[in-house]
Amino acid sequence: MIDAGIKFPTTGDFANHDVIENELNYIFSYPTRSYPNRKPKPIHLYGIPYIGYPPQIDKLIACFKLIRESQSQTIPRQIWHFTINFPIKFSSAYSEYFYFADAIASLFSYQYPVAYSYHTENKTTGNRHSHFHYIVSTSSYISDHPALDAARLMQYLVQMPAIAERFNINLYFQQSQEELQCLNLTKIF
């Protein structure tokens, strides 16, 4: 069994006007004015109407924003961004761990748009290890469905260890109780 940690960024304003564009551009490594030399990563998504194939980042961003604008049930936080981190670098991104990552994304997809990508570089530490980034909209694509606040997010988080176990993964929180409380989350596994 391999350990994998789930981590939520504790910095950043996930309620600001540009958060959807900034975070989706980041996880898919799309070039921006600030980072023109990025090499784009494949876009994996669920809970989004057909935006063409291969999916384009500008259409994905527009779809996340349109869903939010069309909902009456919103909260200031626009997205949840989290990573699932492994202690090693996989020999291939599309191994059994990709199926695990996909299963986690599909968990949210029945009610909320979700996009995810595979990374190996850690911009904070400079270390190389395999990890998956997830961006989940707090606005549902289902009309008048409640927003994905911290309490609703917890309903998804409690399901993740069982999914991980099916892939021989031990999933744990990488953050302290205090960090999780700042996010209005509680340590549940």
Short mmCIF file of N, CA and C in Angstrom, two decimals:
data_model
loop_
_atom_site.label_atom_id
_atom_site.label_comp_id
_atom_site.label_asym_id
_atom_site.label_seq_id
_atom_site.Cartn_x
_atom_site.Cartn_y
_atom_site.Cartn_z
N MET A 1 0.86 -1.18 0.00
CA MET A 1 0.00 0.00 0.00
C MET A 1 0.90 1.24 0.00
N ILE A 2 0.53 2.21 -0.79
CA ILE A 2 1.28 3.46 -0.86
C ILE A 2 0.48 4.58 -0.18
N ASP A 3 1.19 5.46 0.49
CA ASP A 3 0.54 6.61 1.13
C ASP A 3 0.38 7.75 0.14
N ALA A 4 -0.69 8.48 0.26
CA ALA A 4 -0.92 9.69 -0.54
C ALA A 4 -1.60 10.71 0.35
N GLY A 5 -1.13 11.94 0.28
CA GLY A 5 -1.68 13.00 1.12
C GLY A 5 -2.53 13.97 0.34
N ILE A 6 -3.63 14.36 0.95
CA ILE A 6 -4.49 15.39 0.36
C ILE A 6 -4.16 16.71 1.04
N LYS A 7 -4.04 17.75 0.22
CA LYS A 7 -3.65 19.06 0.76
C LYS A 7 -4.42 20.17 0.05
N PHE A 8 -4.90 21.12 0.85
CA PHE A 8 -5.58 22.31 0.34
C PHE A 8 -4.66 23.51 0.52
N PRO A 9 -4.50 24.34 -0.50
CA PRO A 9 -3.71 25.56 -0.29
C PRO A 9 -4.36 26.42 0.80
N THR A 10 -3.56 26.93 1.70
CA THR A 10 -4.09 27.77 2.78
C THR A 10 -3.89 29.25 2.48
N THR A 11 -3.25 29.55 1.37
CA THR A 11 -3.08 30.94 0.98
C THR A 11 -3.81 31.17 -0.34
N GLY A 12 -4.11 32.40 -0.62
CA GLY A 12 -4.80 32.73 -1.85
C GLY A 12 -6.23 33.13 -1.57
N ASP A 13 -6.73 33.96 -2.43
CA ASP A 13 -8.11 34.44 -2.30
C ASP A 13 -8.96 33.71 -3.34
N PHE A 14 -9.65 32.68 -2.93
CA PHE A 14 -10.44 31.89 -3.84
C PHE A 14 -11.81 32.51 -4.12
N ALA A 15 -11.95 33.77 -3.71
CA ALA A 15 -13.17 34.52 -4.00
C ALA A 15 -12.90 35.65 -4.99
N ASN A 16 -11.64 35.86 -5.38
CA ASN A 16 -11.34 37.00 -6.26
C ASN A 16 -11.82 36.76 -7.69
N HIS A 17 -11.96 37.82 -8.42
CA HIS A 17 -12.54 37.80 -9.77
C HIS A 17 -11.76 36.90 -10.74
N ASP A 18 -10.45 36.81 -10.60
CA ASP A 18 -9.62 36.07 -11.55
C ASP A 18 -9.26 34.66 -11.12
N VAL A 19 -9.79 34.19 -10.02
CA VAL A 19 -9.34 32.91 -9.47
C VAL A 19 -9.60 31.74 -10.41
N ILE A 20 -10.72 31.69 -11.07
CA ILE A 20 -11.02 30.57 -11.97
C ILE A 20 -9.99 30.53 -13.10
N GLU A 21 -9.80 31.65 -13.75
CA GLU A 21 -8.83 31.71 -14.85
C GLU A 21 -7.42 31.40 -14.36
N ASN A 22 -7.01 32.01 -13.27
CA ASN A 22 -5.64 31.80 -12.77
C ASN A 22 -5.38 30.35 -12.38
N GLU A 23 -6.30 29.75 -11.66
CA GLU A 23 -6.08 28.39 -11.17
C GLU A 23 -6.16 27.36 -12.30
N LEU A 24 -7.09 27.50 -13.23
CA LEU A 24 -7.15 26.56 -14.34
C LEU A 24 -5.94 26.71 -15.25
N ASN A 25 -5.52 27.95 -15.52
CA ASN A 25 -4.29 28.14 -16.30
C ASN A 25 -3.10 27.50 -15.60
N TYR A 26 -3.05 27.63 -14.28
CA TYR A 26 -1.94 27.07 -13.52
C TYR A 26 -1.91 25.54 -13.60
N ILE A 27 -3.03 24.88 -13.27
CA ILE A 27 -2.96 23.42 -13.21
C ILE A 27 -2.75 22.78 -14.58
N PHE A 28 -3.16 23.46 -15.65
CA PHE A 28 -2.94 22.92 -16.99
C PHE A 28 -1.72 23.53 -17.67
N SER A 29 -0.97 24.35 -16.92
CA SER A 29 0.29 24.95 -17.39
C SER A 29 0.13 25.72 -18.70
N TYR A 30 -0.98 26.42 -18.84
CA TYR A 30 -1.15 27.19 -20.06
C TYR A 30 -0.34 28.47 -19.99
N PRO A 31 0.28 28.84 -21.11
CA PRO A 31 1.07 30.07 -21.12
C PRO A 31 0.20 31.29 -20.81
N THR A 32 0.74 32.19 -20.04
CA THR A 32 0.09 33.46 -19.73
C THR A 32 1.12 34.56 -19.96
N ARG A 33 0.69 35.80 -19.81
CA ARG A 33 1.65 36.90 -19.95
C ARG A 33 2.79 36.76 -18.95
N SER A 34 2.47 36.35 -17.76
CA SER A 34 3.49 36.20 -16.71
C SER A 34 4.38 34.98 -16.93
N TYR A 35 3.83 33.92 -17.54
CA TYR A 35 4.57 32.68 -17.76
C TYR A 35 4.39 32.22 -19.20
N PRO A 36 5.04 32.90 -20.15
CA PRO A 36 4.82 32.60 -21.57
C PRO A 36 5.43 31.28 -22.06
N ASN A 37 6.34 30.68 -21.30
CA ASN A 37 7.03 29.47 -21.78
C ASN A 37 6.49 28.16 -21.22
N ARG A 38 5.34 28.20 -20.60
CA ARG A 38 4.76 26.97 -20.07
C ARG A 38 4.37 26.02 -21.21
N LYS A 39 4.49 24.73 -20.95
CA LYS A 39 4.05 23.71 -21.90
C LYS A 39 2.73 23.14 -21.41
N PRO A 40 1.63 23.32 -22.16
CA PRO A 40 0.31 22.88 -21.69
C PRO A 40 0.22 21.38 -21.40
N LYS A 41 -0.55 21.06 -20.38
CA LYS A 41 -0.82 19.67 -19.99
C LYS A 41 -2.21 19.28 -20.51
N PRO A 42 -2.45 17.98 -20.67
CA PRO A 42 -3.79 17.54 -21.10
C PRO A 42 -4.86 17.96 -20.10
N ILE A 43 -6.01 18.33 -20.62
CA ILE A 43 -7.15 18.76 -19.80
C ILE A 43 -8.05 17.57 -19.54
N HIS A 44 -8.27 17.29 -18.26
CA HIS A 44 -9.21 16.25 -17.84
C HIS A 44 -10.32 16.94 -17.08
N LEU A 45 -11.57 16.61 -17.40
CA LEU A 45 -12.68 17.32 -16.77
C LEU A 45 -13.93 16.46 -16.73
N TYR A 46 -14.82 16.85 -15.82
CA TYR A 46 -16.14 16.25 -15.68
C TYR A 46 -17.13 17.36 -15.32
N GLY A 47 -18.41 17.09 -15.56
CA GLY A 47 -19.46 18.02 -15.15
C GLY A 47 -19.50 19.29 -15.97
N ILE A 48 -18.96 19.23 -17.18
CA ILE A 48 -18.89 20.38 -18.08
C ILE A 48 -19.60 19.98 -19.37
N PRO A 49 -20.46 20.84 -19.91
CA PRO A 49 -21.07 20.50 -21.20
C PRO A 49 -19.98 20.36 -22.27
N TYR A 50 -20.31 19.72 -23.36
CA TYR A 50 -19.33 19.49 -24.43
C TYR A 50 -18.73 20.82 -24.88
N ILE A 51 -17.41 20.92 -24.77
CA ILE A 51 -16.72 22.15 -25.18
C ILE A 51 -15.76 21.87 -26.33
N GLY A 52 -15.94 20.72 -26.98
CA GLY A 52 -15.09 20.36 -28.11
C GLY A 52 -13.96 19.44 -27.68
N TYR A 53 -13.35 18.81 -28.67
CA TYR A 53 -12.23 17.93 -28.40
C TYR A 53 -11.10 18.24 -29.37
N PRO A 54 -9.90 18.37 -28.90
CA PRO A 54 -9.53 18.36 -27.49
C PRO A 54 -10.04 19.62 -26.79
N PRO A 55 -10.34 19.52 -25.50
CA PRO A 55 -10.86 20.69 -24.79
C PRO A 55 -9.86 21.84 -24.81
N GLN A 56 -10.37 23.04 -24.94
CA GLN A 56 -9.53 24.24 -24.95
C GLN A 56 -9.69 24.96 -23.62
N ILE A 57 -8.58 25.49 -23.11
CA ILE A 57 -8.58 26.12 -21.80
C ILE A 57 -9.52 27.32 -21.75
N ASP A 58 -9.57 28.13 -22.81
CA ASP A 58 -10.44 29.31 -22.78
C ASP A 58 -11.92 28.91 -22.70
N LYS A 59 -12.30 27.83 -23.36
CA LYS A 59 -13.68 27.36 -23.29
C LYS A 59 -13.99 26.76 -21.91
N LEU A 60 -13.01 26.09 -21.33
CA LEU A 60 -13.20 25.54 -19.99
C LEU A 60 -13.39 26.66 -18.96
N ILE A 61 -12.55 27.67 -19.03
CA ILE A 61 -12.66 28.82 -18.12
C ILE A 61 -14.02 29.49 -18.29
N ALA A 62 -14.41 29.72 -19.55
CA ALA A 62 -15.69 30.37 -19.82
C ALA A 62 -16.85 29.54 -19.27
N CYS A 63 -16.75 28.23 -19.37
CA CYS A 63 -17.81 27.36 -18.87
C CYS A 63 -17.90 27.42 -17.35
N PHE A 64 -16.76 27.35 -16.66
CA PHE A 64 -16.77 27.48 -15.19
C PHE A 64 -17.42 28.80 -14.78
N LYS A 65 -17.07 29.89 -15.47
CA LYS A 65 -17.61 31.21 -15.13
C LYS A 65 -19.10 31.29 -15.44
N LEU A 66 -19.52 30.76 -16.58
CA LEU A 66 -20.93 30.81 -16.97
C LEU A 66 -21.80 30.03 -15.99
N ILE A 67 -21.32 28.88 -15.57
CA ILE A 67 -22.08 28.08 -14.59
C ILE A 67 -22.25 28.89 -13.31
N ARG A 68 -21.19 29.53 -12.86
CA ARG A 68 -21.27 30.33 -11.64
C ARG A 68 -22.26 31.49 -11.81
N GLU A 69 -22.16 32.19 -12.94
CA GLU A 69 -23.03 33.35 -13.19
C GLU A 69 -24.50 32.97 -13.32
N SER A 70 -24.77 31.74 -13.74
CA SER A 70 -26.15 31.34 -13.97
C SER A 70 -26.82 30.77 -12.72
N GLN A 71 -26.07 30.62 -11.65
CA GLN A 71 -26.61 30.02 -10.44
C GLN A 71 -27.11 31.05 -9.44
N SER A 72 -28.19 30.70 -8.76
CA SER A 72 -28.68 31.56 -7.68
C SER A 72 -28.02 31.16 -6.35
N GLN A 73 -27.52 29.94 -6.28
CA GLN A 73 -26.89 29.41 -5.06
C GLN A 73 -25.37 29.53 -5.19
N THR A 74 -24.81 30.63 -4.72
CA THR A 74 -23.36 30.81 -4.78
C THR A 74 -22.85 31.23 -3.41
N ILE A 75 -21.54 31.08 -3.23
CA ILE A 75 -20.85 31.55 -2.04
C ILE A 75 -19.67 32.39 -2.53
N PRO A 76 -19.08 33.21 -1.68
CA PRO A 76 -17.94 34.02 -2.14
C PRO A 76 -16.80 33.19 -2.72
N ARG A 77 -16.47 32.08 -2.08
CA ARG A 77 -15.41 31.19 -2.60
C ARG A 77 -15.90 30.62 -3.93
N GLN A 78 -15.09 30.75 -4.98
CA GLN A 78 -15.52 30.29 -6.30
C GLN A 78 -15.11 28.86 -6.60
N ILE A 79 -13.98 28.43 -6.05
CA ILE A 79 -13.48 27.08 -6.32
C ILE A 79 -12.85 26.48 -5.07
N TRP A 80 -12.70 25.17 -5.09
CA TRP A 80 -11.85 24.45 -4.15
C TRP A 80 -10.69 23.93 -4.97
N HIS A 81 -9.48 24.18 -4.52
CA HIS A 81 -8.28 23.66 -5.17
C HIS A 81 -7.60 22.76 -4.15
N PHE A 82 -7.34 21.53 -4.52
CA PHE A 82 -6.59 20.63 -3.65
C PHE A 82 -5.69 19.74 -4.49
N THR A 83 -4.71 19.17 -3.83
CA THR A 83 -3.81 18.22 -4.49
C THR A 83 -3.84 16.90 -3.74
N ILE A 84 -3.55 15.85 -4.47
CA ILE A 84 -3.29 14.55 -3.87
C ILE A 84 -1.85 14.22 -4.24
N ASN A 85 -1.02 14.10 -3.22
CA ASN A 85 0.43 14.00 -3.38
C ASN A 85 0.95 12.61 -3.04
N PHE A 86 1.81 12.10 -3.91
CA PHE A 86 2.46 10.81 -3.71
C PHE A 86 3.93 11.04 -3.39
N PRO A 87 4.56 10.15 -2.65
CA PRO A 87 5.96 10.36 -2.26
C PRO A 87 6.96 10.03 -3.36
N ILE A 88 6.50 9.52 -4.47
CA ILE A 88 7.39 9.10 -5.55
C ILE A 88 6.98 9.77 -6.86
N LYS A 89 7.83 9.65 -7.85
CA LYS A 89 7.49 10.09 -9.21
C LYS A 89 7.16 8.83 -10.01
N PHE A 90 5.95 8.78 -10.57
CA PHE A 90 5.53 7.62 -11.34
C PHE A 90 6.34 7.51 -12.62
N SER A 91 6.51 6.27 -13.09
CA SER A 91 7.21 6.08 -14.37
C SER A 91 6.31 6.50 -15.53
N SER A 92 4.99 6.48 -15.31
CA SER A 92 4.04 6.90 -16.34
C SER A 92 2.86 7.58 -15.66
N ALA A 93 2.43 8.69 -16.22
CA ALA A 93 1.28 9.41 -15.66
C ALA A 93 0.00 8.58 -15.77
N TYR A 94 -0.08 7.75 -16.79
CA TYR A 94 -1.30 7.00 -17.06
C TYR A 94 -1.19 5.58 -16.54
N SER A 95 -0.82 5.46 -15.29
CA SER A 95 -0.75 4.18 -14.62
C SER A 95 -2.05 3.97 -13.84
N GLU A 96 -2.05 2.98 -12.94
CA GLU A 96 -3.24 2.75 -12.12
C GLU A 96 -3.58 3.96 -11.27
N TYR A 97 -2.57 4.81 -10.99
CA TYR A 97 -2.82 6.00 -10.18
C TYR A 97 -3.65 7.04 -10.93
N PHE A 98 -3.56 7.03 -12.25
CA PHE A 98 -4.41 7.92 -13.04
C PHE A 98 -5.88 7.51 -12.87
N TYR A 99 -6.14 6.21 -12.82
CA TYR A 99 -7.52 5.74 -12.64
C TYR A 99 -8.04 6.14 -11.27
N PHE A 100 -7.16 6.14 -10.28
CA PHE A 100 -7.53 6.63 -8.95
C PHE A 100 -7.89 8.11 -9.03
N ALA A 101 -7.03 8.90 -9.67
CA ALA A 101 -7.27 10.34 -9.80
C ALA A 101 -8.59 10.61 -10.52
N ASP A 102 -8.85 9.83 -11.54
CA ASP A 102 -10.09 9.98 -12.29
C ASP A 102 -11.30 9.63 -11.43
N ALA A 103 -11.19 8.61 -10.61
CA ALA A 103 -12.29 8.22 -9.72
C ALA A 103 -12.59 9.33 -8.71
N ILE A 104 -11.55 10.00 -8.21
CA ILE A 104 -11.76 11.11 -7.28
C ILE A 104 -12.49 12.24 -8.00
N ALA A 105 -12.07 12.57 -9.21
CA ALA A 105 -12.73 13.64 -9.97
C ALA A 105 -14.19 13.30 -10.26
N SER A 106 -14.43 12.06 -10.63
CA SER A 106 -15.81 11.69 -10.98
C SER A 106 -16.74 11.74 -9.77
N LEU A 107 -16.19 11.62 -8.58
CA LEU A 107 -16.98 11.74 -7.35
C LEU A 107 -17.75 13.06 -7.30
N PHE A 108 -17.10 14.14 -7.71
CA PHE A 108 -17.72 15.48 -7.70
C PHE A 108 -18.63 15.72 -8.90
N SER A 109 -18.40 14.99 -9.97
CA SER A 109 -18.97 15.31 -11.28
C SER A 109 -20.48 15.20 -11.38
N TYR A 110 -21.11 14.54 -10.44
CA TYR A 110 -22.56 14.39 -10.51
C TYR A 110 -23.30 15.67 -10.14
N GLN A 111 -22.57 16.64 -9.57
CA GLN A 111 -23.22 17.88 -9.18
C GLN A 111 -22.39 19.13 -9.47
N TYR A 112 -21.05 18.99 -9.56
CA TYR A 112 -20.19 20.16 -9.70
C TYR A 112 -19.16 19.96 -10.80
N PRO A 113 -18.83 21.01 -11.54
CA PRO A 113 -17.75 20.92 -12.51
C PRO A 113 -16.43 20.66 -11.79
N VAL A 114 -15.61 19.82 -12.38
CA VAL A 114 -14.30 19.50 -11.82
C VAL A 114 -13.30 19.30 -12.95
N ALA A 115 -12.11 19.80 -12.75
CA ALA A 115 -11.01 19.62 -13.71
C ALA A 115 -9.79 19.17 -12.91
N TYR A 116 -8.97 18.34 -13.54
CA TYR A 116 -7.78 17.88 -12.84
C TYR A 116 -6.63 17.65 -13.80
N SER A 117 -5.41 17.67 -13.23
CA SER A 117 -4.21 17.46 -14.04
C SER A 117 -3.14 16.77 -13.23
N TYR A 118 -2.17 16.22 -13.93
CA TYR A 118 -1.05 15.51 -13.33
C TYR A 118 0.19 16.38 -13.41
N HIS A 119 0.88 16.51 -12.27
CA HIS A 119 2.13 17.27 -12.21
C HIS A 119 3.20 16.41 -11.54
N THR A 120 4.46 16.77 -11.80
CA THR A 120 5.57 16.13 -11.09
C THR A 120 6.43 17.17 -10.37
N GLU A 121 6.36 18.41 -10.78
CA GLU A 121 7.19 19.44 -10.17
C GLU A 121 6.44 20.13 -9.03
N ASN A 122 7.16 20.50 -8.01
CA ASN A 122 6.59 21.24 -6.88
C ASN A 122 7.24 22.60 -6.86
N LYS A 123 6.49 23.64 -7.23
CA LYS A 123 7.08 24.98 -7.35
C LYS A 123 7.52 25.54 -6.01
N THR A 124 6.95 25.06 -4.92
CA THR A 124 7.32 25.56 -3.59
C THR A 124 8.64 24.97 -3.12
N THR A 125 8.77 23.64 -3.22
CA THR A 125 9.96 22.97 -2.69
C THR A 125 11.02 22.69 -3.74
N GLY A 126 10.62 22.66 -5.01
CA GLY A 126 11.56 22.29 -6.06
C GLY A 126 11.71 20.78 -6.21
N ASN A 127 11.08 20.01 -5.32
CA ASN A 127 11.14 18.55 -5.40
C ASN A 127 10.27 18.04 -6.54
N ARG A 128 10.60 16.86 -7.01
CA ARG A 128 9.81 16.23 -8.05
C ARG A 128 9.11 15.01 -7.47
N HIS A 129 7.81 15.04 -7.48
CA HIS A 129 7.00 13.91 -7.04
C HIS A 129 5.68 13.98 -7.77
N SER A 130 5.04 12.85 -7.94
CA SER A 130 3.76 12.81 -8.65
C SER A 130 2.65 13.35 -7.77
N HIS A 131 1.83 14.20 -8.36
CA HIS A 131 0.66 14.72 -7.66
C HIS A 131 -0.38 15.16 -8.67
N PHE A 132 -1.62 15.13 -8.23
CA PHE A 132 -2.75 15.54 -9.06
C PHE A 132 -3.36 16.79 -8.45
N HIS A 133 -3.60 17.78 -9.30
CA HIS A 133 -4.29 19.01 -8.90
C HIS A 133 -5.75 18.89 -9.31
N TYR A 134 -6.63 19.34 -8.43
CA TYR A 134 -8.07 19.35 -8.70
C TYR A 134 -8.60 20.77 -8.51
N ILE A 135 -9.46 21.19 -9.42
CA ILE A 135 -10.21 22.43 -9.28
C ILE A 135 -11.69 22.04 -9.35
N VAL A 136 -12.41 22.30 -8.26
CA VAL A 136 -13.83 21.96 -8.20
C VAL A 136 -14.59 23.28 -8.02
N SER A 137 -15.54 23.53 -8.90
CA SER A 137 -16.36 24.72 -8.78
C SER A 137 -17.25 24.63 -7.55
N THR A 138 -17.45 25.74 -6.88
CA THR A 138 -18.40 25.75 -5.76
C THR A 138 -19.83 25.93 -6.27
N SER A 139 -19.99 26.22 -7.55
CA SER A 139 -21.32 26.38 -8.16
C SER A 139 -21.67 25.14 -8.95
N SER A 140 -22.83 24.58 -8.67
CA SER A 140 -23.28 23.38 -9.36
C SER A 140 -23.81 23.75 -10.75
N TYR A 141 -23.73 22.79 -11.64
CA TYR A 141 -24.35 22.98 -12.96
C TYR A 141 -25.83 22.62 -12.91
N ILE A 142 -26.31 22.12 -11.77
CA ILE A 142 -27.72 21.80 -11.60
C ILE A 142 -28.43 23.04 -11.07
N SER A 143 -29.47 23.45 -11.74
CA SER A 143 -30.19 24.67 -11.38
C SER A 143 -30.63 24.64 -9.91
N ASP A 144 -30.35 25.73 -9.20
CA ASP A 144 -30.73 25.94 -7.81
C ASP A 144 -30.17 24.89 -6.84
N HIS A 145 -29.12 24.21 -7.23
CA HIS A 145 -28.47 23.25 -6.33
C HIS A 145 -27.56 24.01 -5.37
N PRO A 146 -27.49 23.60 -4.12
CA PRO A 146 -26.66 24.34 -3.16
C PRO A 146 -25.19 24.42 -3.57
N ALA A 147 -24.57 25.50 -3.17
CA ALA A 147 -23.15 25.70 -3.44
C ALA A 147 -22.32 24.72 -2.64
N LEU A 148 -21.13 24.43 -3.12
CA LEU A 148 -20.21 23.51 -2.46
C LEU A 148 -19.42 24.25 -1.38
N ASP A 149 -20.06 24.43 -0.24
CA ASP A 149 -19.39 25.06 0.89
C ASP A 149 -18.58 24.00 1.63
N ALA A 150 -17.92 24.38 2.71
CA ALA A 150 -17.06 23.45 3.44
C ALA A 150 -17.83 22.24 3.96
N ALA A 151 -19.04 22.45 4.45
CA ALA A 151 -19.84 21.34 4.98
C ALA A 151 -20.17 20.33 3.89
N ARG A 152 -20.54 20.81 2.72
CA ARG A 152 -20.84 19.90 1.60
C ARG A 152 -19.57 19.22 1.10
N LEU A 153 -18.46 19.96 1.08
CA LEU A 153 -17.20 19.37 0.64
C LEU A 153 -16.83 18.19 1.54
N MET A 154 -17.07 18.31 2.83
CA MET A 154 -16.76 17.23 3.77
C MET A 154 -17.49 15.94 3.38
N GLN A 155 -18.69 16.06 2.82
CA GLN A 155 -19.44 14.88 2.40
C GLN A 155 -18.70 14.11 1.30
N TYR A 156 -17.94 14.83 0.49
CA TYR A 156 -17.13 14.19 -0.56
C TYR A 156 -15.82 13.65 0.03
N LEU A 157 -15.22 14.43 0.89
CA LEU A 157 -13.93 14.04 1.46
C LEU A 157 -14.02 12.72 2.22
N VAL A 158 -15.12 12.50 2.93
CA VAL A 158 -15.24 11.25 3.71
C VAL A 158 -15.34 10.02 2.81
N GLN A 159 -15.68 10.20 1.55
CA GLN A 159 -15.77 9.08 0.61
C GLN A 159 -14.43 8.72 -0.02
N MET A 160 -13.49 9.65 0.02
CA MET A 160 -12.22 9.47 -0.69
C MET A 160 -11.34 8.32 -0.17
N PRO A 161 -11.23 8.11 1.16
CA PRO A 161 -10.38 6.99 1.61
C PRO A 161 -10.84 5.63 1.09
N ALA A 162 -12.13 5.41 0.98
CA ALA A 162 -12.63 4.14 0.46
C ALA A 162 -12.27 3.98 -1.01
N ILE A 163 -12.34 5.06 -1.77
CA ILE A 163 -11.92 5.00 -3.18
C ILE A 163 -10.43 4.69 -3.24
N ALA A 164 -9.64 5.37 -2.42
CA ALA A 164 -8.19 5.16 -2.40
C ALA A 164 -7.85 3.71 -2.05
N GLU A 165 -8.55 3.18 -1.09
CA GLU A 165 -8.28 1.80 -0.66
C GLU A 165 -8.46 0.80 -1.80
N ARG A 166 -9.43 1.05 -2.68
CA ARG A 166 -9.64 0.17 -3.84
C ARG A 166 -8.42 0.14 -4.75
N PHE A 167 -7.61 1.20 -4.70
CA PHE A 167 -6.40 1.29 -5.52
C PHE A 167 -5.14 1.02 -4.70
N ASN A 168 -5.32 0.44 -3.51
CA ASN A 168 -4.21 0.13 -2.62
C ASN A 168 -3.44 1.38 -2.20
N ILE A 169 -4.19 2.44 -1.89
CA ILE A 169 -3.64 3.73 -1.48
C ILE A 169 -4.19 4.07 -0.10
N ASN A 170 -3.32 4.51 0.78
CA ASN A 170 -3.73 5.02 2.09
C ASN A 170 -3.77 6.54 1.99
N LEU A 171 -4.96 7.12 2.01
CA LEU A 171 -5.12 8.56 1.86
C LEU A 171 -5.20 9.23 3.22
N TYR A 172 -4.45 10.31 3.40
CA TYR A 172 -4.44 11.04 4.67
C TYR A 172 -4.36 12.54 4.41
N PHE A 173 -4.73 13.34 5.40
CA PHE A 173 -4.58 14.79 5.31
C PHE A 173 -3.14 15.15 5.61
N GLN A 174 -2.54 15.99 4.79
CA GLN A 174 -1.17 16.44 5.02
C GLN A 174 -1.13 17.68 5.89
N GLN A 175 -2.26 18.20 6.27
CA GLN A 175 -2.32 19.46 6.99
C GLN A 175 -2.70 19.25 8.45
N SER A 176 -2.28 20.19 9.24
CA SER A 176 -2.61 20.14 10.66
C SER A 176 -4.09 20.45 10.87
N GLN A 177 -4.55 20.10 12.05
CA GLN A 177 -5.94 20.41 12.42
C GLN A 177 -6.20 21.92 12.33
N GLU A 178 -5.24 22.72 12.75
CA GLU A 178 -5.40 24.18 12.73
C GLU A 178 -5.54 24.71 11.29
N GLU A 179 -4.72 24.18 10.37
CA GLU A 179 -4.83 24.61 8.97
C GLU A 179 -6.19 24.23 8.39
N LEU A 180 -6.66 23.04 8.72
CA LEU A 180 -7.96 22.60 8.22
C LEU A 180 -9.09 23.44 8.80
N GLN A 181 -8.98 23.82 10.06
CA GLN A 181 -10.01 24.66 10.67
C GLN A 181 -10.07 26.03 10.01
N CYS A 182 -8.93 26.54 9.55
CA CYS A 182 -8.92 27.82 8.83
C CYS A 182 -9.73 27.73 7.53
N LEU A 183 -9.81 26.55 6.99
CA LEU A 183 -10.59 26.32 5.77
C LEU A 183 -12.02 25.90 6.08
N ASN A 184 -12.37 25.89 7.36
CA ASN A 184 -13.67 25.40 7.84
C ASN A 184 -13.85 23.91 7.57
N LEU A 185 -12.73 23.18 7.53
CA LEU A 185 -12.76 21.73 7.37
C LEU A 185 -12.26 21.13 8.67
N THR A 186 -12.68 19.93 8.95
CA THR A 186 -12.19 19.25 10.14
C THR A 186 -11.49 17.97 9.71
N LYS A 187 -10.54 17.54 10.51
CA LYS A 187 -9.80 16.34 10.17
C LYS A 187 -10.72 15.14 10.34
N ILE A 188 -10.92 14.40 9.27
CA ILE A 188 -11.89 13.31 9.32
C ILE A 188 -11.26 11.95 9.07
N PHE A 189 -10.05 11.94 8.56
CA PHE A 189 -9.37 10.66 8.35
C PHE A 189 -7.89 10.85 8.48
#
